[in-house]
Each structure stands twice: as structure tokens, then as C-alpha cells.
């Protein structure tokens, strides 16, 4: 039937009239239930504290910021630390939370309910050059008692402030300690590299790249010295050969003179015998005796001849000695020059070896210098970071860095934030007719009776010629009037009950009337 015949507006009106009492009852019951819920739900008070995220007190151009994490990230970390099981249990025990529920809740249930009652909201704004930034946040706590909500909110705000100081100080201290340890490690590595570099330079002092030009100059100078010494050496050898010839000539002249003067010159050994004979004769004769005069003359001749030979021989021996002295000096000079040539040759070989070794030394030195420079750069960077970390630590300890400042402490809440009774009643006003209509539609769908001429024609497949309307009797009219009176009485009673409930649980009627008049005045 329903698939073939669609109800008309008259049919709907007839259904509403037929189910008017049921519809009215459902509407009144649902509306009364929603109003009862709105009035009976206990009020929830919320105390809120506002904390300002204050930027660093000293200009970042003078002192760089140390803890550069985003404020919302830091707030979330602090929230997790504050809302630990230990802290929440301590607060629950301190303020006697959930005491009205007795032992029905376990510790886990209490902690879960308290976490749900804590609300942390961030307040962001657009900052030029930084974009969206968090400048403040609120910490709220909800409870059935206004004073408890305020006290717990105060406790939570204090925990947030203290935890922020503790966290930032610990982070700055840990950062400083870490950077100090790393700087010490890099300092030890740098000292090791410096020692290696010094040992390498000392071991290859003569082949260092920076001394290459000096070694080339020293090699050129040594080669020049070698040529000069070699020239002097050859000249000394020529002079030695000349002196050798001169010595040979001197020795040859002395031998010739000795051979020519052997017959003419008396033997110097006869002179003493003549003097002895002369002395013997003087013992016998006077000086005028002819024998004495003759021997005296011989002695004088022999003395004169001997002095001339000795002078000549002495002159020849002196020339030879002078030549030998020159030869000895020349030989000594030749030996000295030969030693100088040997030393200069060794120097030249050493210079050449150093020059050939220089590329290998340069490669090793470049490698050590590169490692040393990298280590020094890292060391200087880590030392600079360590200095900044120490400054940041001082700022945190003196509370000069970015900090949380209590902008507005939690106040005693004047009115509850939950439940929103007006919304509940409004929902009841919308839900009551919908529930009544739904129930009526359900009952009509279950009812298979035929309504109206159109439905009958649809069932029979024939046209209805005459329709006799329903004729209400006096009994029907009396019964309808009773139902209307009962309905009116129920509505009036419901309104009276509603006014009493509003007066007792929500707001006195005189105050409510005063506010209504003030709003529409």
C-alpha cells in the first residue's frame, strides 16, 4: 500500500490529530527530561592562569640565543613533565581530589580524569620576520568546587614556571659540559698533530718547501766555492811542482860546489893539529921563530879558507831549506784545499739530496698541515660554541634569557563553564518534537489500516462513488474535551515544575526576570 499510495497533506494532518495526545506526551516527557538533565548536572568551574613567553632580555645582536627551540614545542615538553604520574598523585593527595567518589576509582582512573581536567592552550600571533609565533599560553583546571579549581590551577602554573627554569638551566649546563669535553678532546688531538708536525719539520728541516729557494741559493754558492777551491787546488799543485824543481836545482848547486872546492880548501880537521903544533912550538920558540911564523900563517890560511866554504855551503843550504819550507806550506795548503773540496762536495750532494727530497717532504707536510688546519678550525669553532654556551648558561642562571612570566594568575571562578544549560534546553526543544514525530511515524508504519478515499481506491483498484464522513457523537466530543483539559493541565504543571527547578538550581526567578528586562530594555 505504501509503495503505491502516497499520503497527502490531509492524511498527515489526520495522523497528527489522531496521535495528538501521544505526540504531546512525548514532547513534554523529552523536554522535561532535557530540562532535568540541564538542571541536575553539577556545575564545573574552571580556573585559568596565563603565562607569557617573554623573549631574551639582552639583545640577540650582543649575545646570541642559546635554547632556540620553538615555544610550543618547549611548552609541550614541559606539559609532559608536569603531568607525570608522580606529580598528579601528589596534587590529588594534597587537595583531596575525587574524595567524593570514595574507592570506586583506581589511581589510574584518577590520573586519567585529572589529565582530562587539565587544559593547556597556546596563544599565537603573527610576528614580522618570524611568522606565526607562540607568545603566551594558558593553564586551566576544571573541578566541581571553585576554590579547589583555583588552588590546583595555581599549583599547575607554579609547576610550569619551575619546570621551565629547571629544563632550560639543565639544558644550558649539559650543553656547556658537552662542548667543554669536546673542546678538550679536540685540544688533545690538535696538540698531538702539532707535535707530529714539529717532529716532521725537525726530521726534514733541510728539505722543507719554504727553504727550497734558500737551498737553491746555497747550492749555487757551494758550486761557486767548489770551483774557486778547485782553482786554488790546481794552482797549489803547479806551485808544488815548481818548488820541487827549485829544490832539485838547489840541491844540485850545493853538490857541484862541494866537488869543485875539495882540493883547494884544506880539510877543516887539519886546523886543530896545526894549532896544537903552534902551541907546542911556542913552548920552545918565540913568535918570531920561522917555524912558528910558518905554522901561524898556515893556521890563518886554513881559517880564511874554511870561513868562505862554510858561508857558501850555508847559503846553498838556506835556499834549499827555504824551498822545502815553501813546499811544506804548499803541501799543507793542497791538503787543506782537498779537504775543503771534499766538504764542499758533501754539501753539494746534501743540497741536491734535499732538493730531490723536497717534493716528498712537501706532500707529507701538506697532509699534516691539512689535518692540523682542520683540527684547529674545529677546535676554534667548538671553543666559540663553548663560550656562547657559557654565556647562555649565565643568562639562564640570572633569568635573563627567554623565560615564562606569569601574566595573569588563576582567579576564583565566578560562574561555571560546564554544563551549558541553555544549550541543553535548546537541544531538548529541538529533540522533543523530533522524538514525538519519529514515534508517531513508527506507529503509523506499523499500522496497516486504510486512511481516506484515495487509499481505498488504491487498494480496490476502483473508484469510490460516495464517502460517508465520520460523525462525532456527544460522547466523543466530551472525551476530546477531557483530553484537552488534561493536556492543558499537564502543560501548566510542567511549566510550573520547570519554573521551580530554574528557581532552585539555576537562577532565582526575580533575578532572571531582571536580567531579561535589562536585556530587552
PDB file of C-alpha atoms in Angstrom, residues 15-266:
ATOM      1  CA  UNK A  15      -2.445  11.402  11.650  1.00  0.00           C
ATOM      2  CA  UNK A  16      -1.349  14.325  13.845  1.00  0.00           C
ATOM      3  CA  UNK A  17      -4.891  14.822  15.063  1.00  0.00           C
ATOM      4  CA  UNK A  18      -5.252  11.146  15.812  1.00  0.00           C
ATOM      5  CA  UNK A  19      -1.915  10.972  17.632  1.00  0.00           C
ATOM      6  CA  UNK A  20      -2.021  14.436  19.176  1.00  0.00           C
ATOM      7  CA  UNK A  21      -2.112  13.139  22.735  1.00  0.00           C
ATOM      8  CA  UNK A  22       0.794  10.761  22.208  1.00  0.00           C
ATOM      9  CA  UNK A  23       2.772  13.464  20.443  1.00  0.00           C
ATOM     10  CA  UNK A  24       2.122  15.923  23.258  1.00  0.00           C
ATOM     11  CA  UNK A  25       3.103  13.407  25.896  1.00  0.00           C
ATOM     12  CA  UNK A  26       6.368  12.552  24.132  1.00  0.00           C
ATOM     13  CA  UNK A  27       7.238  16.224  23.648  1.00  0.00           C
ATOM     14  CA  UNK A  28       6.533  17.023  27.306  1.00  0.00           C
ATOM     15  CA  UNK A  29       8.464  13.986  28.559  1.00  0.00           C
ATOM     16  CA  UNK A  30      11.522  14.628  26.390  1.00  0.00           C
ATOM     17  CA  UNK A  31      11.550  18.335  27.130  1.00  0.00           C
ATOM     18  CA  UNK A  32      11.157  17.674  30.862  1.00  0.00           C
ATOM     19  CA  UNK A  33      13.960  15.118  30.698  1.00  0.00           C
ATOM     20  CA  UNK A  34      16.338  17.536  28.970  1.00  0.00           C
ATOM     21  CA  UNK A  35      15.443  20.280  31.389  1.00  0.00           C
ATOM     22  CA  UNK A  36      16.007  17.899  34.280  1.00  0.00           C
ATOM     23  CA  UNK A  37      19.386  16.907  32.871  1.00  0.00           C
ATOM     24  CA  UNK A  38      20.341  20.554  32.354  1.00  0.00           C
ATOM     25  CA  UNK A  39      19.428  21.374  35.939  1.00  0.00           C
ATOM     26  CA  UNK A  40      20.716  18.231  37.620  1.00  0.00           C
ATOM     27  CA  UNK A  41      24.170  18.123  36.015  1.00  0.00           C
ATOM     28  CA  UNK A  42      26.606  19.503  38.607  1.00  0.00           C
ATOM     29  CA  UNK A  43      28.425  22.711  37.670  1.00  0.00           C
ATOM     30  CA  UNK A  44      32.082  22.568  36.629  1.00  0.00           C
ATOM     31  CA  UNK A  45      34.296  25.541  37.476  1.00  0.00           C
ATOM     32  CA  UNK A  46      37.454  26.396  35.576  1.00  0.00           C
ATOM     33  CA  UNK A  47      40.381  28.431  36.898  1.00  0.00           C
ATOM     34  CA  UNK A  48      42.847  29.691  34.283  1.00  0.00           C
ATOM     35  CA  UNK A  49      46.306  31.186  34.565  1.00  0.00           C
ATOM     36  CA  UNK A  50      48.055  32.969  31.658  1.00  0.00           C
ATOM     37  CA  UNK A  51      51.811  32.651  31.197  1.00  0.00           C
ATOM     38  CA  UNK A  52      53.692  34.989  28.874  1.00  0.00           C
ATOM     39  CA  UNK A  53      56.599  33.688  26.763  1.00  0.00           C
ATOM     40  CA  UNK A  54      58.985  36.609  27.217  1.00  0.00           C
ATOM     41  CA  UNK A  55      61.898  36.979  24.818  1.00  0.00           C
ATOM     42  CA  UNK A  56      65.540  37.336  25.848  1.00  0.00           C
ATOM     43  CA  UNK A  57      66.257  40.451  27.918  1.00  0.00           C
ATOM     44  CA  UNK A  58      69.625  41.178  26.260  1.00  0.00           C
ATOM     45  CA  UNK A  59      69.699  41.968  22.560  1.00  0.00           C
ATOM     46  CA  UNK A  60      70.474  38.899  20.387  1.00  0.00           C
ATOM     47  CA  UNK A  61      72.906  41.117  18.445  1.00  0.00           C
ATOM     48  CA  UNK A  62      75.091  41.278  21.552  1.00  0.00           C
ATOM     49  CA  UNK A  63      74.503  37.792  22.959  1.00  0.00           C
ATOM     50  CA  UNK A  64      73.164  35.007  20.764  1.00  0.00           C
ATOM     51  CA  UNK A  65      70.236  32.951  21.977  1.00  0.00           C
ATOM     52  CA  UNK A  66      71.179  29.545  23.355  1.00  0.00           C
ATOM     53  CA  UNK A  67      67.994  27.494  23.679  1.00  0.00           C
ATOM     54  CA  UNK A  68      66.400  28.190  20.318  1.00  0.00           C
ATOM     55  CA  UNK A  69      63.630  25.596  20.411  1.00  0.00           C
ATOM     56  CA  UNK A  70      60.139  26.699  19.460  1.00  0.00           C
ATOM     57  CA  UNK A  71      57.954  27.845  22.327  1.00  0.00           C
ATOM     58  CA  UNK A  72      55.092  25.481  21.533  1.00  0.00           C
ATOM     59  CA  UNK A  73      57.492  22.541  21.414  1.00  0.00           C
ATOM     60  CA  UNK A  74      59.001  23.521  24.760  1.00  0.00           C
ATOM     61  CA  UNK A  75      55.514  24.001  26.245  1.00  0.00           C
ATOM     62  CA  UNK A  76      54.525  20.506  25.147  1.00  0.00           C
ATOM     63  CA  UNK A  77      57.696  19.010  26.653  1.00  0.00           C
ATOM     64  CA  UNK A  78      57.070  20.825  29.936  1.00  0.00           C
ATOM     65  CA  UNK A  79      53.441  19.707  29.910  1.00  0.00           C
ATOM     66  CA  UNK A  80      54.513  16.094  29.630  1.00  0.00           C
ATOM     67  CA  UNK A  81      56.962  16.530  32.501  1.00  0.00           C
ATOM     68  CA  UNK A  82      54.428  18.294  34.702  1.00  0.00           C
ATOM     69  CA  UNK A  83      51.663  15.780  34.064  1.00  0.00           C
ATOM     70  CA  UNK A  84      53.628  12.788  35.224  1.00  0.00           C
ATOM     71  CA  UNK A  85      52.028  10.173  37.431  1.00  0.00           C
ATOM     72  CA  UNK A  86      54.065  11.244  40.448  1.00  0.00           C
ATOM     73  CA  UNK A  87      53.128  14.935  40.202  1.00  0.00           C
ATOM     74  CA  UNK A  88      49.443  14.242  39.611  1.00  0.00           C
ATOM     75  CA  UNK A  89      49.185  11.789  42.521  1.00  0.00           C
ATOM     76  CA  UNK A  90      50.858  14.328  44.779  1.00  0.00           C
ATOM     77  CA  UNK A  91      48.339  17.012  43.772  1.00  0.00           C
ATOM     78  CA  UNK A  92      45.418  14.598  44.169  1.00  0.00           C
ATOM     79  CA  UNK A  93      46.527  13.698  47.684  1.00  0.00           C
ATOM     80  CA  UNK A  94      47.282  17.295  48.604  1.00  0.00           C
ATOM     81  CA  UNK A  95      43.881  18.728  47.640  1.00  0.00           C
ATOM     82  CA  UNK A  96      41.751  15.622  48.241  1.00  0.00           C
ATOM     83  CA  UNK A  97      40.535  15.354  44.671  1.00  0.00           C
ATOM     84  CA  UNK A  98      37.932  12.691  43.816  1.00  0.00           C
ATOM     85  CA  UNK A  99      37.315  12.107  47.525  1.00  0.00           C
ATOM     86  CA  UNK A 100      33.554  12.147  46.917  1.00  0.00           C
ATOM     87  CA  UNK A 101      33.840   9.039  44.773  1.00  0.00           C
ATOM     88  CA  UNK A 102      35.359   7.011  47.559  1.00  0.00           C
ATOM     89  CA  UNK A 103      37.211   3.896  46.477  1.00  0.00           C
ATOM     90  CA  UNK A 104      35.333   3.456  43.228  1.00  0.00           C
ATOM     91  CA  UNK A 105      38.230   4.923  41.227  1.00  0.00           C
ATOM     92  CA  UNK A 106      41.678   3.428  40.984  1.00  0.00           C
ATOM     93  CA  UNK A 107      44.825   5.561  40.841  1.00  0.00           C
ATOM     94  CA  UNK A 108      44.969   5.154  37.072  1.00  0.00           C
ATOM     95  CA  UNK A 109      41.357   6.314  36.714  1.00  0.00           C
ATOM     96  CA  UNK A 110      42.008   9.337  38.925  1.00  0.00           C
ATOM     97  CA  UNK A 111      45.098  10.266  36.915  1.00  0.00           C
ATOM     98  CA  UNK A 112      43.193   9.911  33.640  1.00  0.00           C
ATOM     99  CA  UNK A 113      40.341  12.078  34.879  1.00  0.00           C
ATOM    100  CA  UNK A 114      42.746  14.711  36.170  1.00  0.00           C
ATOM    101  CA  UNK A 115      44.630  14.802  32.877  1.00  0.00           C
ATOM    102  CA  UNK A 116      41.328  15.332  31.117  1.00  0.00           C
ATOM    103  CA  UNK A 117      40.568  18.193  33.529  1.00  0.00           C
ATOM    104  CA  UNK A 118      43.865  19.968  32.745  1.00  0.00           C
ATOM    105  CA  UNK A 119      43.742  22.142  29.631  1.00  0.00           C
ATOM    106  CA  UNK A 120      46.794  23.852  28.090  1.00  0.00           C
ATOM    107  CA  UNK A 121      46.109  26.235  25.193  1.00  0.00           C
ATOM    108  CA  UNK A 122      48.710  28.267  23.305  1.00  0.00           C
ATOM    109  CA  UNK A 123      48.121  31.839  22.160  1.00  0.00           C
ATOM    110  CA  UNK A 124      49.828  32.615  18.862  1.00  0.00           C
ATOM    111  CA  UNK A 125      50.210  35.740  16.792  1.00  0.00           C
ATOM    112  CA  UNK A 126      51.885  36.753  13.546  1.00  0.00           C
ATOM    113  CA  UNK A 127      55.274  38.393  14.041  1.00  0.00           C
ATOM    114  CA  UNK A 128      57.007  40.121  11.150  1.00  0.00           C
ATOM    115  CA  UNK A 129      60.123  38.253  10.134  1.00  0.00           C
ATOM    116  CA  UNK A 130      59.220  35.154  12.165  1.00  0.00           C
ATOM    117  CA  UNK A 131      55.723  34.255  11.007  1.00  0.00           C
ATOM    118  CA  UNK A 132      53.309  32.559  13.367  1.00  0.00           C
ATOM    119  CA  UNK A 133      54.797  32.503  16.853  1.00  0.00           C
ATOM    120  CA  UNK A 134      53.539  31.494  20.293  1.00  0.00           C
ATOM    121  CA  UNK A 135      53.590  34.473  22.653  1.00  0.00           C
ATOM    122  CA  UNK A 136      51.649  33.061  25.603  1.00  0.00           C
ATOM    123  CA  UNK A 137      49.727  30.057  26.821  1.00  0.00           C
ATOM    124  CA  UNK A 138      47.049  29.309  29.388  1.00  0.00           C
ATOM    125  CA  UNK A 139      46.898  26.564  32.014  1.00  0.00           C
ATOM    126  CA  UNK A 140      43.389  25.664  33.211  1.00  0.00           C
ATOM    127  CA  UNK A 141      41.926  23.171  35.635  1.00  0.00           C
ATOM    128  CA  UNK A 142      38.288  22.127  35.928  1.00  0.00           C
ATOM    129  CA  UNK A 143      36.605  20.962  39.124  1.00  0.00           C
ATOM    130  CA  UNK A 144      33.199  20.921  40.772  1.00  0.00           C
ATOM    131  CA  UNK A 145      34.488  23.225  43.518  1.00  0.00           C
ATOM    132  CA  UNK A 146      35.585  26.719  42.546  1.00  0.00           C
ATOM    133  CA  UNK A 147      38.179  27.066  45.327  1.00  0.00           C
ATOM    134  CA  UNK A 148      39.786  23.709  44.502  1.00  0.00           C
ATOM    135  CA  UNK A 149      39.917  24.618  40.814  1.00  0.00           C
ATOM    136  CA  UNK A 150      41.797  27.829  41.694  1.00  0.00           C
ATOM    137  CA  UNK A 151      44.259  26.136  44.062  1.00  0.00           C
ATOM    138  CA  UNK A 152      45.058  23.318  41.656  1.00  0.00           C
ATOM    139  CA  UNK A 153      45.474  25.808  38.801  1.00  0.00           C
ATOM    140  CA  UNK A 154      47.919  27.787  40.978  1.00  0.00           C
ATOM    141  CA  UNK A 155      49.843  24.588  41.643  1.00  0.00           C
ATOM    142  CA  UNK A 156      49.988  23.709  37.952  1.00  0.00           C
ATOM    143  CA  UNK A 157      51.105  27.215  36.951  1.00  0.00           C
ATOM    144  CA  UNK A 158      53.904  27.045  39.520  1.00  0.00           C
ATOM    145  CA  UNK A 159      54.980  23.667  38.180  1.00  0.00           C
ATOM    146  CA  UNK A 160      55.093  25.019  34.633  1.00  0.00           C
ATOM    147  CA  UNK A 161      57.216  28.017  35.660  1.00  0.00           C
ATOM    148  CA  UNK A 162      59.612  25.975  37.791  1.00  0.00           C
ATOM    149  CA  UNK A 163      59.923  23.212  35.219  1.00  0.00           C
ATOM    150  CA  UNK A 164      60.766  25.734  32.510  1.00  0.00           C
ATOM    151  CA  UNK A 165      63.584  27.247  34.596  1.00  0.00           C
ATOM    152  CA  UNK A 166      64.834  23.795  35.545  1.00  0.00           C
ATOM    153  CA  UNK A 167      64.715  22.498  31.999  1.00  0.00           C
ATOM    154  CA  UNK A 168      66.448  25.491  30.421  1.00  0.00           C
ATOM    155  CA  UNK A 169      69.136  25.580  33.125  1.00  0.00           C
ATOM    156  CA  UNK A 170      69.782  21.842  32.818  1.00  0.00           C
ATOM    157  CA  UNK A 171      69.941  22.089  29.044  1.00  0.00           C
ATOM    158  CA  UNK A 172      72.365  25.022  29.169  1.00  0.00           C
ATOM    159  CA  UNK A 173      74.556  23.229  31.742  1.00  0.00           C
ATOM    160  CA  UNK A 174      74.562  19.982  29.782  1.00  0.00           C
ATOM    161  CA  UNK A 175      75.391  21.875  26.595  1.00  0.00           C
ATOM    162  CA  UNK A 176      78.306  23.642  28.284  1.00  0.00           C
ATOM    163  CA  UNK A 177      79.661  20.389  29.748  1.00  0.00           C
ATOM    164  CA  UNK A 178      79.360  18.595  26.414  1.00  0.00           C
ATOM    165  CA  UNK A 179      81.092  21.387  24.490  1.00  0.00           C
ATOM    166  CA  UNK A 180      83.839  21.571  27.138  1.00  0.00           C
ATOM    167  CA  UNK A 181      84.503  17.840  26.825  1.00  0.00           C
ATOM    168  CA  UNK A 182      84.533  18.045  23.040  1.00  0.00           C
ATOM    169  CA  UNK A 183      86.861  21.070  23.156  1.00  0.00           C
ATOM    170  CA  UNK A 184      89.258  19.183  25.447  1.00  0.00           C
ATOM    171  CA  UNK A 185      89.248  16.195  23.084  1.00  0.00           C
ATOM    172  CA  UNK A 186      89.892  18.386  20.063  1.00  0.00           C
ATOM    173  CA  UNK A 187      92.583  20.258  22.008  1.00  0.00           C
ATOM    174  CA  UNK A 188      94.379  16.974  22.746  1.00  0.00           C
ATOM    175  CA  UNK A 189      94.104  15.941  19.088  1.00  0.00           C
ATOM    176  CA  UNK A 190      95.381  19.344  17.996  1.00  0.00           C
ATOM    177  CA  UNK A 191      98.354  19.092  20.394  1.00  0.00           C
ATOM    178  CA  UNK A 192      99.175  15.634  19.003  1.00  0.00           C
ATOM    179  CA  UNK A 193      99.050  16.949  15.442  1.00  0.00           C
ATOM    180  CA  UNK A 194     101.224  19.920  16.402  1.00  0.00           C
ATOM    181  CA  UNK A 195     103.805  17.559  17.918  1.00  0.00           C
ATOM    182  CA  UNK A 196     103.718  15.396  14.797  1.00  0.00           C
ATOM    183  CA  UNK A 197     104.131  18.476  12.632  1.00  0.00           C
ATOM    184  CA  UNK A 198     107.047  19.737  14.744  1.00  0.00           C
ATOM    185  CA  UNK A 199     108.737  16.306  14.654  1.00  0.00           C
ATOM    186  CA  UNK A 200     108.246  16.099  10.898  1.00  0.00           C
ATOM    187  CA  UNK A 201     109.745  19.553  10.350  1.00  0.00           C
ATOM    188  CA  UNK A 202     112.641  18.743  12.632  1.00  0.00           C
ATOM    189  CA  UNK A 203     113.295  15.430  10.847  1.00  0.00           C
ATOM    190  CA  UNK A 204     113.157  17.101   7.408  1.00  0.00           C
ATOM    191  CA  UNK A 205     114.431  20.537   8.361  1.00  0.00           C
ATOM    192  CA  UNK A 206     116.723  20.703   5.300  1.00  0.00           C
ATOM    193  CA  UNK A 207     114.034  19.678   2.808  1.00  0.00           C
ATOM    194  CA  UNK A 208     111.133  21.885   3.827  1.00  0.00           C
ATOM    195  CA  UNK A 209     109.352  23.572   0.907  1.00  0.00           C
ATOM    196  CA  UNK A 210     109.714  27.049   2.396  1.00  0.00           C
ATOM    197  CA  UNK A 211     113.537  26.610   2.345  1.00  0.00           C
ATOM    198  CA  UNK A 212     113.656  25.498  -1.292  1.00  0.00           C
ATOM    199  CA  UNK A 213     114.830  28.860  -2.648  1.00  0.00           C
ATOM    200  CA  UNK A 214     117.406  29.129   0.125  1.00  0.00           C
ATOM    201  CA  UNK A 215     118.723  25.649  -0.673  1.00  0.00           C
ATOM    202  CA  UNK A 216     118.997  26.536  -4.350  1.00  0.00           C
ATOM    203  CA  UNK A 217     120.966  29.644  -3.432  1.00  0.00           C
ATOM    204  CA  UNK A 218     123.184  27.622  -1.068  1.00  0.00           C
ATOM    205  CA  UNK A 219     123.746  25.015  -3.801  1.00  0.00           C
ATOM    206  CA  UNK A 220     124.774  27.738  -6.277  1.00  0.00           C
ATOM    207  CA  UNK A 221     127.095  29.244  -3.664  1.00  0.00           C
ATOM    208  CA  UNK A 222     128.605  25.846  -2.857  1.00  0.00           C
ATOM    209  CA  UNK A 223     129.233  25.132  -6.540  1.00  0.00           C
ATOM    210  CA  UNK A 224     130.904  28.534  -6.883  1.00  0.00           C
ATOM    211  CA  UNK A 225     133.028  27.839  -3.796  1.00  0.00           C
ATOM    212  CA  UNK A 226     133.940  24.433  -5.198  1.00  0.00           C
ATOM    213  CA  UNK A 227     135.168  25.989  -8.447  1.00  0.00           C
ATOM    214  CA  UNK A 228     137.240  28.573  -6.549  1.00  0.00           C
ATOM    215  CA  UNK A 229     138.767  25.930  -4.265  1.00  0.00           C
ATOM    216  CA  UNK A 230     139.441  23.658  -7.226  1.00  0.00           C
ATOM    217  CA  UNK A 231     141.218  26.513  -8.998  1.00  0.00           C
ATOM    218  CA  UNK A 232     143.309  27.206  -5.892  1.00  0.00           C
ATOM    219  CA  UNK A 233     143.982  23.469  -5.569  1.00  0.00           C
ATOM    220  CA  UNK A 234     145.318  23.237  -9.104  1.00  0.00           C
ATOM    221  CA  UNK A 235     147.401  26.389  -8.635  1.00  0.00           C
ATOM    222  CA  UNK A 236     148.911  24.937  -5.444  1.00  0.00           C
ATOM    223  CA  UNK A 237     149.772  21.736  -7.265  1.00  0.00           C
ATOM    224  CA  UNK A 238     151.565  23.761 -10.005  1.00  0.00           C
ATOM    225  CA  UNK A 239     153.409  25.714  -7.345  1.00  0.00           C
ATOM    226  CA  UNK A 240     154.446  22.449  -5.649  1.00  0.00           C
ATOM    227  CA  UNK A 241     155.854  21.131  -8.899  1.00  0.00           C
ATOM    228  CA  UNK A 242     157.767  24.369  -9.410  1.00  0.00           C
ATOM    229  CA  UNK A 243     159.181  24.261  -5.864  1.00  0.00           C
ATOM    230  CA  UNK A 244     160.166  20.647  -6.419  1.00  0.00           C
ATOM    231  CA  UNK A 245     162.197  21.695  -9.436  1.00  0.00           C
ATOM    232  CA  UNK A 246     163.688  24.603  -7.487  1.00  0.00           C
ATOM    233  CA  UNK A 247     164.664  22.250  -4.649  1.00  0.00           C
ATOM    234  CA  UNK A 248     166.256  19.894  -7.088  1.00  0.00           C
ATOM    235  CA  UNK A 249     168.189  22.804  -8.575  1.00  0.00           C
ATOM    236  CA  UNK A 250     169.345  23.984  -5.135  1.00  0.00           C
ATOM    237  CA  UNK A 251     170.460  20.518  -4.173  1.00  0.00           C
ATOM    238  CA  UNK A 252     172.344  20.169  -7.487  1.00  0.00           C
ATOM    239  CA  UNK A 253     174.234  23.525  -6.975  1.00  0.00           C
ATOM    240  CA  UNK A 254     175.485  22.598  -3.466  1.00  0.00           C
ATOM    241  CA  UNK A 255     176.823  19.250  -4.658  1.00  0.00           C
ATOM    242  CA  UNK A 256     178.722  20.896  -7.556  1.00  0.00           C
ATOM    243  CA  UNK A 257     180.361  23.489  -5.331  1.00  0.00           C
ATOM    244  CA  UNK A 258     181.453  20.833  -2.874  1.00  0.00           C
ATOM    245  CA  UNK A 259     183.008  18.811  -5.659  1.00  0.00           C
ATOM    246  CA  UNK A 260     184.923  21.839  -7.114  1.00  0.00           C
ATOM    247  CA  UNK A 261     186.351  23.114  -3.769  1.00  0.00           C
ATOM    248  CA  UNK A 262     187.596  19.830  -2.343  1.00  0.00           C
ATOM    249  CA  UNK A 263     191.353  20.239  -3.495  1.00  0.00           C
ATOM    250  CA  UNK A 264     191.764  23.945  -2.797  1.00  0.00           C
ATOM    251  CA  UNK A 265     190.185  24.031   0.583  1.00  0.00           C
ATOM    252  CA  UNK A 266     192.135  22.432   3.430  1.00  0.00           C
TER     253      UNK A 266
END
